[in-house]
CSV table of C-alpha atoms in Angstrom, one decimal:
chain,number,residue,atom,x,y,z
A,14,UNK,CA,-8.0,-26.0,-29.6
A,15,UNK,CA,-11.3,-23.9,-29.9
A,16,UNK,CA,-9.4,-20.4,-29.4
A,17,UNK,CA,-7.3,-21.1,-31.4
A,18,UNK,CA,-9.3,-21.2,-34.4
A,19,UNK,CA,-8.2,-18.9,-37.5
A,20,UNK,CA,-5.7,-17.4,-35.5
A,21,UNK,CA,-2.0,-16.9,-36.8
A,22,UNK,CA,0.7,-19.5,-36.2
A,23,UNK,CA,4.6,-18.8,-37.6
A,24,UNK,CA,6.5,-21.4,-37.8
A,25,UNK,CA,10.4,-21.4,-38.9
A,26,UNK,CA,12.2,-24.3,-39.9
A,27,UNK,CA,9.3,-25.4,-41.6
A,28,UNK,CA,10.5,-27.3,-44.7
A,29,UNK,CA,11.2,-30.5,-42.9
A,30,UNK,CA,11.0,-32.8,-40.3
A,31,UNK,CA,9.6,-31.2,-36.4
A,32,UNK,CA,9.0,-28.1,-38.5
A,33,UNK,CA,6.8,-29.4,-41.0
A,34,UNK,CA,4.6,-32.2,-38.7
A,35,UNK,CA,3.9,-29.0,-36.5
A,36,UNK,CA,3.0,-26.6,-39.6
A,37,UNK,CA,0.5,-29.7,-41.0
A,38,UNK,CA,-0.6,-30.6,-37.9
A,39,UNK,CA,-1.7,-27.2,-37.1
A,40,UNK,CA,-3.5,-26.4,-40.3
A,41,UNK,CA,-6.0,-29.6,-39.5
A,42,UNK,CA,-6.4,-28.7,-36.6
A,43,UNK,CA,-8.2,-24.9,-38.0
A,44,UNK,CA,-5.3,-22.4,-38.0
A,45,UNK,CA,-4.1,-20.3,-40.5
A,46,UNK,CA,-0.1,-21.5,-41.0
A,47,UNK,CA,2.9,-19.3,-42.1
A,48,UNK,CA,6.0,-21.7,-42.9
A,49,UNK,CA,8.8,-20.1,-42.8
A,50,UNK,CA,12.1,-21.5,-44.6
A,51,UNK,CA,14.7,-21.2,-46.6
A,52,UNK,CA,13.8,-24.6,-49.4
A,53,UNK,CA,10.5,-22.8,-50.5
A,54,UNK,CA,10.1,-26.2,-53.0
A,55,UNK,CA,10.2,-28.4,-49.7
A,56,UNK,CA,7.4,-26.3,-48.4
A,57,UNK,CA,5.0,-26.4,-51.6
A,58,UNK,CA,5.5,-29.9,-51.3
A,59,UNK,CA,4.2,-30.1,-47.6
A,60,UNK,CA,1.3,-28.1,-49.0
A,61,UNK,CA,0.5,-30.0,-51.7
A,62,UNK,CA,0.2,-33.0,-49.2
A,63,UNK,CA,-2.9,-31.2,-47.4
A,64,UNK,CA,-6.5,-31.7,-48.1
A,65,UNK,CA,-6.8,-29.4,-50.8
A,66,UNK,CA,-9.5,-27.5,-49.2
A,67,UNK,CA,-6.4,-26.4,-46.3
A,68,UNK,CA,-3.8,-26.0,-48.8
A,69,UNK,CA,-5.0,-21.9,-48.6
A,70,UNK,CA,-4.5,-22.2,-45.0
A,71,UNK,CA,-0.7,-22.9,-45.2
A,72,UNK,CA,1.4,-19.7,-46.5
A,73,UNK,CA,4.7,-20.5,-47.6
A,74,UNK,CA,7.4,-17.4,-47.0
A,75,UNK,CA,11.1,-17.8,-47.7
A,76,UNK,CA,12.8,-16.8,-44.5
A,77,UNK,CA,16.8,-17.4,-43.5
A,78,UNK,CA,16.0,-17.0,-39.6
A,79,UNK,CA,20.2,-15.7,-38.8
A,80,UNK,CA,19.3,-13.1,-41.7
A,81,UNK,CA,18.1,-10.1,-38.9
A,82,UNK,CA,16.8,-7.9,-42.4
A,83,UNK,CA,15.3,-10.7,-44.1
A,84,UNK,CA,13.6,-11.4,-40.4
A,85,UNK,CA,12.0,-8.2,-39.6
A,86,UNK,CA,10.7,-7.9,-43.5
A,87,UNK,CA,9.2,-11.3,-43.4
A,88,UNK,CA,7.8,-10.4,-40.1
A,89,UNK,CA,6.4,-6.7,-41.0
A,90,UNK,CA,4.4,-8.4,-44.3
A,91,UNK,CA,3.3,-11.3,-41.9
A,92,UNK,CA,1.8,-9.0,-39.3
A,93,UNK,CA,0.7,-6.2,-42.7
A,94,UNK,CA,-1.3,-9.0,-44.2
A,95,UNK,CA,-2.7,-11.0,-41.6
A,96,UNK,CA,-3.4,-8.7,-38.5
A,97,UNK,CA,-0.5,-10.3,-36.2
A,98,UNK,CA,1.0,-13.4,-35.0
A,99,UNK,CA,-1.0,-15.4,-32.3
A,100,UNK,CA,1.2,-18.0,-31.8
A,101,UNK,CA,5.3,-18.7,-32.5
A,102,UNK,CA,7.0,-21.9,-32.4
A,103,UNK,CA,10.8,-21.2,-33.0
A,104,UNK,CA,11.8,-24.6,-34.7
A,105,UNK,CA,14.6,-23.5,-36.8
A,106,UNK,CA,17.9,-25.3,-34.9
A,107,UNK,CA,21.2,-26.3,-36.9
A,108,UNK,CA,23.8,-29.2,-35.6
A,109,UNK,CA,27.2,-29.2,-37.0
A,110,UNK,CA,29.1,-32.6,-37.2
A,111,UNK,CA,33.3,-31.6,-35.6
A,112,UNK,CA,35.3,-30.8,-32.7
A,113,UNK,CA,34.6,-27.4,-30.8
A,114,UNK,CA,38.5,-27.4,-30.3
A,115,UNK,CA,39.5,-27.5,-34.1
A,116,UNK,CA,36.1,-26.8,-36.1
A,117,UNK,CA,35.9,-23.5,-38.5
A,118,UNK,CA,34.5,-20.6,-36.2
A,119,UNK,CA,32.2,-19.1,-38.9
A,120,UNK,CA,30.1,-22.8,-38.4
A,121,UNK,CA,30.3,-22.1,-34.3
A,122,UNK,CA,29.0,-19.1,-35.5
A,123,UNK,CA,26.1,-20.2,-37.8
A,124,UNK,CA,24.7,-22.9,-35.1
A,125,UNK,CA,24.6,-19.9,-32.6
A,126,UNK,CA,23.1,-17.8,-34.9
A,127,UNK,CA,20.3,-20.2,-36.0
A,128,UNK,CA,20.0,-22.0,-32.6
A,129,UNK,CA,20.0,-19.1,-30.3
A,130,UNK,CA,20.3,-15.7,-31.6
A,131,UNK,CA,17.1,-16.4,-34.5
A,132,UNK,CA,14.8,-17.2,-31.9
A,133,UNK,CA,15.6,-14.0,-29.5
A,134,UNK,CA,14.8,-12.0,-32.6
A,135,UNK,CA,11.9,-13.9,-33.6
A,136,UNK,CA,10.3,-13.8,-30.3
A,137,UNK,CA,11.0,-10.4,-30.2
A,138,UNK,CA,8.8,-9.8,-33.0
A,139,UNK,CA,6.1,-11.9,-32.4
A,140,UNK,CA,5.9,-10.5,-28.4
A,141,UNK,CA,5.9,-7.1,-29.5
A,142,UNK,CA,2.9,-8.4,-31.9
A,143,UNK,CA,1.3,-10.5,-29.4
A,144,UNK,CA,1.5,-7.4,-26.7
A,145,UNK,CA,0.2,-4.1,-28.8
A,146,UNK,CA,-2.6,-6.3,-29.2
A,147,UNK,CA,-3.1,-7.3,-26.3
A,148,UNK,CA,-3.5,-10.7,-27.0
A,149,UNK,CA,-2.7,-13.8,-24.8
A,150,UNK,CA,-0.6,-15.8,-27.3
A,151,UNK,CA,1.6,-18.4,-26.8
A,152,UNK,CA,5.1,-18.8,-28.3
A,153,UNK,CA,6.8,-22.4,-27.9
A,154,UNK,CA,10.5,-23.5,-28.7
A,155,UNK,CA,11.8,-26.3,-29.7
A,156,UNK,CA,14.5,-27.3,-27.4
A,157,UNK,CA,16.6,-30.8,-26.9
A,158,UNK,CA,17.3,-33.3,-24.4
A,159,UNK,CA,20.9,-31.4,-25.2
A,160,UNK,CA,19.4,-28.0,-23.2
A,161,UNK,CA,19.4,-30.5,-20.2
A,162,UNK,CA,22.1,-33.0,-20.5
A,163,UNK,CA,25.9,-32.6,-22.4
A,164,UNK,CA,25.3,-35.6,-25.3
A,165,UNK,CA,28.6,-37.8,-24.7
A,166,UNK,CA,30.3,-39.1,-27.8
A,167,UNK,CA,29.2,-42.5,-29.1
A,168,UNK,CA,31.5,-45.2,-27.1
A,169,UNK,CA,35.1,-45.1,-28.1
A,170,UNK,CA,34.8,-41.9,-29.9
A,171,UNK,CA,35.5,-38.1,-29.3
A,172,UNK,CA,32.2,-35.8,-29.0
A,173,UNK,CA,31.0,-34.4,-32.1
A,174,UNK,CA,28.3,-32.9,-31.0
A,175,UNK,CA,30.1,-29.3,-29.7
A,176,UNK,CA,28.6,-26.1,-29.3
A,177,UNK,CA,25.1,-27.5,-30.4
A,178,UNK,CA,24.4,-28.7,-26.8
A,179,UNK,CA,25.6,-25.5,-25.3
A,180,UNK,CA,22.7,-23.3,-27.2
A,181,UNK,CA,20.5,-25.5,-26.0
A,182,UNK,CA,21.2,-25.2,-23.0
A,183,UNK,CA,21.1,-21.5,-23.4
A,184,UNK,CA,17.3,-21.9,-24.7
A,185,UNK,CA,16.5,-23.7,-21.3
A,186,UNK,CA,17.7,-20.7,-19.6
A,187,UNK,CA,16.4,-18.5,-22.1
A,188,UNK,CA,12.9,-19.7,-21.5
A,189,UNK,CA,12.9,-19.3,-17.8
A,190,UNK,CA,14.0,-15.3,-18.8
A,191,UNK,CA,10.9,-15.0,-20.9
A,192,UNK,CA,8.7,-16.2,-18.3
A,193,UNK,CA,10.2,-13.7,-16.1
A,194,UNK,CA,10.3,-10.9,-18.2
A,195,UNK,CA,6.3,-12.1,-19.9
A,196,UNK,CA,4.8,-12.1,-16.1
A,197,UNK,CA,7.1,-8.8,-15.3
A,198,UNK,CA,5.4,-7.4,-18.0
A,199,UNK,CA,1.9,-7.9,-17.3
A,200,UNK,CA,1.0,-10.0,-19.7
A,201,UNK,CA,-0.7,-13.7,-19.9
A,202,UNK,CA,1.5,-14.4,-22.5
A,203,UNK,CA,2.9,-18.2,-22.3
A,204,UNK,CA,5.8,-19.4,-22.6
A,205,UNK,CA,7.1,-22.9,-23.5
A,206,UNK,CA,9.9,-25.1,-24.0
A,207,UNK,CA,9.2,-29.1,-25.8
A,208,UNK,CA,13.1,-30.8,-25.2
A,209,UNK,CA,12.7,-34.2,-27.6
A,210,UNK,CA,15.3,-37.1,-27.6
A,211,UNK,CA,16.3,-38.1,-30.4
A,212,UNK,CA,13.8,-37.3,-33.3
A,213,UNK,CA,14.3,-39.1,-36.6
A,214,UNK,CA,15.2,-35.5,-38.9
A,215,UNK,CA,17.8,-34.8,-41.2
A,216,UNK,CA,19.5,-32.9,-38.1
A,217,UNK,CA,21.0,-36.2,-37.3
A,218,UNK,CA,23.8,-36.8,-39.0
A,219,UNK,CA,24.9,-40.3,-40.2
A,220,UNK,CA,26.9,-41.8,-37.7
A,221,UNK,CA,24.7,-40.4,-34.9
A,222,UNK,CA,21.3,-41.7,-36.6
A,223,UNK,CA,23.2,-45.7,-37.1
A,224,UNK,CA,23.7,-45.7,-33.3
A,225,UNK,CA,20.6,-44.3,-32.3
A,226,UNK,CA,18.1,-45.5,-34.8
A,227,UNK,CA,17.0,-48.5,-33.0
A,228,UNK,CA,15.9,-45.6,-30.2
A,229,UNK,CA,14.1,-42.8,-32.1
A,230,UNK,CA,11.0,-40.2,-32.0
A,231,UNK,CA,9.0,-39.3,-35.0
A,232,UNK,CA,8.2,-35.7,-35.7
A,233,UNK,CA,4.6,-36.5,-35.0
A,234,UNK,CA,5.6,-37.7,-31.5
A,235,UNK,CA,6.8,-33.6,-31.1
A,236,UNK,CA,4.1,-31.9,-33.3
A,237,UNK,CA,1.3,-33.9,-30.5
A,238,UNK,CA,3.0,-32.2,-28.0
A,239,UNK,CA,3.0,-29.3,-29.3
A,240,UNK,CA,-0.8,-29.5,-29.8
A,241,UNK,CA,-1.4,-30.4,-26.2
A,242,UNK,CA,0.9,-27.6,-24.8
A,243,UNK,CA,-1.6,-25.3,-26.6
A,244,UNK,CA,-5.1,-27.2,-25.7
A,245,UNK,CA,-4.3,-26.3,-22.0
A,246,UNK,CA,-6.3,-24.1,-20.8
A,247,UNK,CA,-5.7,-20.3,-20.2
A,248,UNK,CA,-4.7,-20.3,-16.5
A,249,UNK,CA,-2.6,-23.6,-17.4
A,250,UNK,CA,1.2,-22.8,-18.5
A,251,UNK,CA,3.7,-25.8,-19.7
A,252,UNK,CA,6.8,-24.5,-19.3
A,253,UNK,CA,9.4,-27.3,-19.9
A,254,UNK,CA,8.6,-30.5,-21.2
A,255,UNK,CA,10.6,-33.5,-22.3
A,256,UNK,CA,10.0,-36.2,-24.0
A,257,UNK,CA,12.0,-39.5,-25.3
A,258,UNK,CA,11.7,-42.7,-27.2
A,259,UNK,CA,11.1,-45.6,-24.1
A,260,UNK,CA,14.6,-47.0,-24.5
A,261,UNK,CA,16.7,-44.0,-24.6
A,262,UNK,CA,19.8,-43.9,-22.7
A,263,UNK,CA,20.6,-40.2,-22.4
């Protein structure tokens, strides 16, 4: 992790579970952190957990990722005040509990927003960033075991887990675009996708988390991989990995 000392990391969805582990975990391990969120309090509360001496390396910014304006200013300050983003890892992913045949549209529309549409404009920014510079960054998303395989309903029971696994799925695709386009583009800018089982988050929703929760990752278990995806060295490109609890089924 030598190169990556003092450089910039943005994170969104940083107020909780995956989100925070990977904004912590990346302050001890010497980078400066911007958390990005929309529950600033959750985020002070992550700082205050740090050594006090790396509480000033966390930076808290309120930030609604489906919110393009409140994006790009969030983004413009970010790259004003600190010089540009070095790395991305777009976190920020929604799950909606209801049928995709009878559930309100506008919540379709937020989990496609949020889950697909935030991190195309994220990325956007932090390529652009990454490529006046001329810097080989690296910008991770969070993806699912859902980008790879449709999540069946729990036995006996219709799926409820509806157009959630669909944007996934659109990230694994995604991904493999951005590769393309980043090598196209003649830059050593990597790409990377981390698809997790089931993580133990507040994404899970209740009766999800009682038939899964003898079969669960913790955030750590993500944020470590996220670590080693950028301790590879420079010629050395994860694209895709997955990871899951020993157990799990799907």
């Amino acid at each position: 992790m030598e190169r990556w000392q003092n450089r910039v990391a943005v994170v969104t969805g940083a107020s909780s579970g995956i989100g925070a582990a990977i904004a912590k975990d990346l302050v001890m391990a010497g980078l400066k952190v911007v958390a990005l969120a929309r529950r600033v309090p959750r985020m002070q509360l992550l700082r205050d957990s740090l050594p006090i001496e790396k509480r000033s390396q966390l930076i808290i910014m309120q930030c609604d990722v489906t919110d393009l304006n409140n994006v790009d200013r969030v983004f413009d300050e970010i790259i004003s005040k600190l010089g540009g983003i070095d790395i991305l890892v777009n976190n920020a992913a929604s799950l909606k509990n209801g049928l995709l045949s009878t559930m309100d549209i506008k919540e379709v529309q937020e989990v496609l927003n949020t889950n697909v549409l935030s991190v195309v404009h994220c990325t956007q920014r932090a390529f652009k960033s990454m490529k006046d510079r001329n810097f080989n960054g690296h910008i991770i998303i969070v993806n699912s075991i859902a980008g790879h395989n449709v999540l069946a309903g729990l036995p006996q029971s219709v799926p409820s887990i509806n157009i959630y696994s669909p944007t996934k799925f659109a990230i694994t695709a995604i991904t493999e675009m951005y590769r393309q386009e980043f090598h196209g583009l003649g830059t050593k800018i990597k790409i990377s996708s981390i698809s997790p089982g089931f993580v133990d988050t507040e994404l899970l929703f209740d009766e999800l988390r009682q038939a899964v929760s003898h079969c669960l990752l913790q955030s750590s278990d993500v944020s470590n991989a996220v670590l080693y995806m950028l301790s590879t060295p420079p010629h050395v490109q994860i694209h895709e990995m997955i990871i899951k609890p020993l157990g799990e089924a799907v």
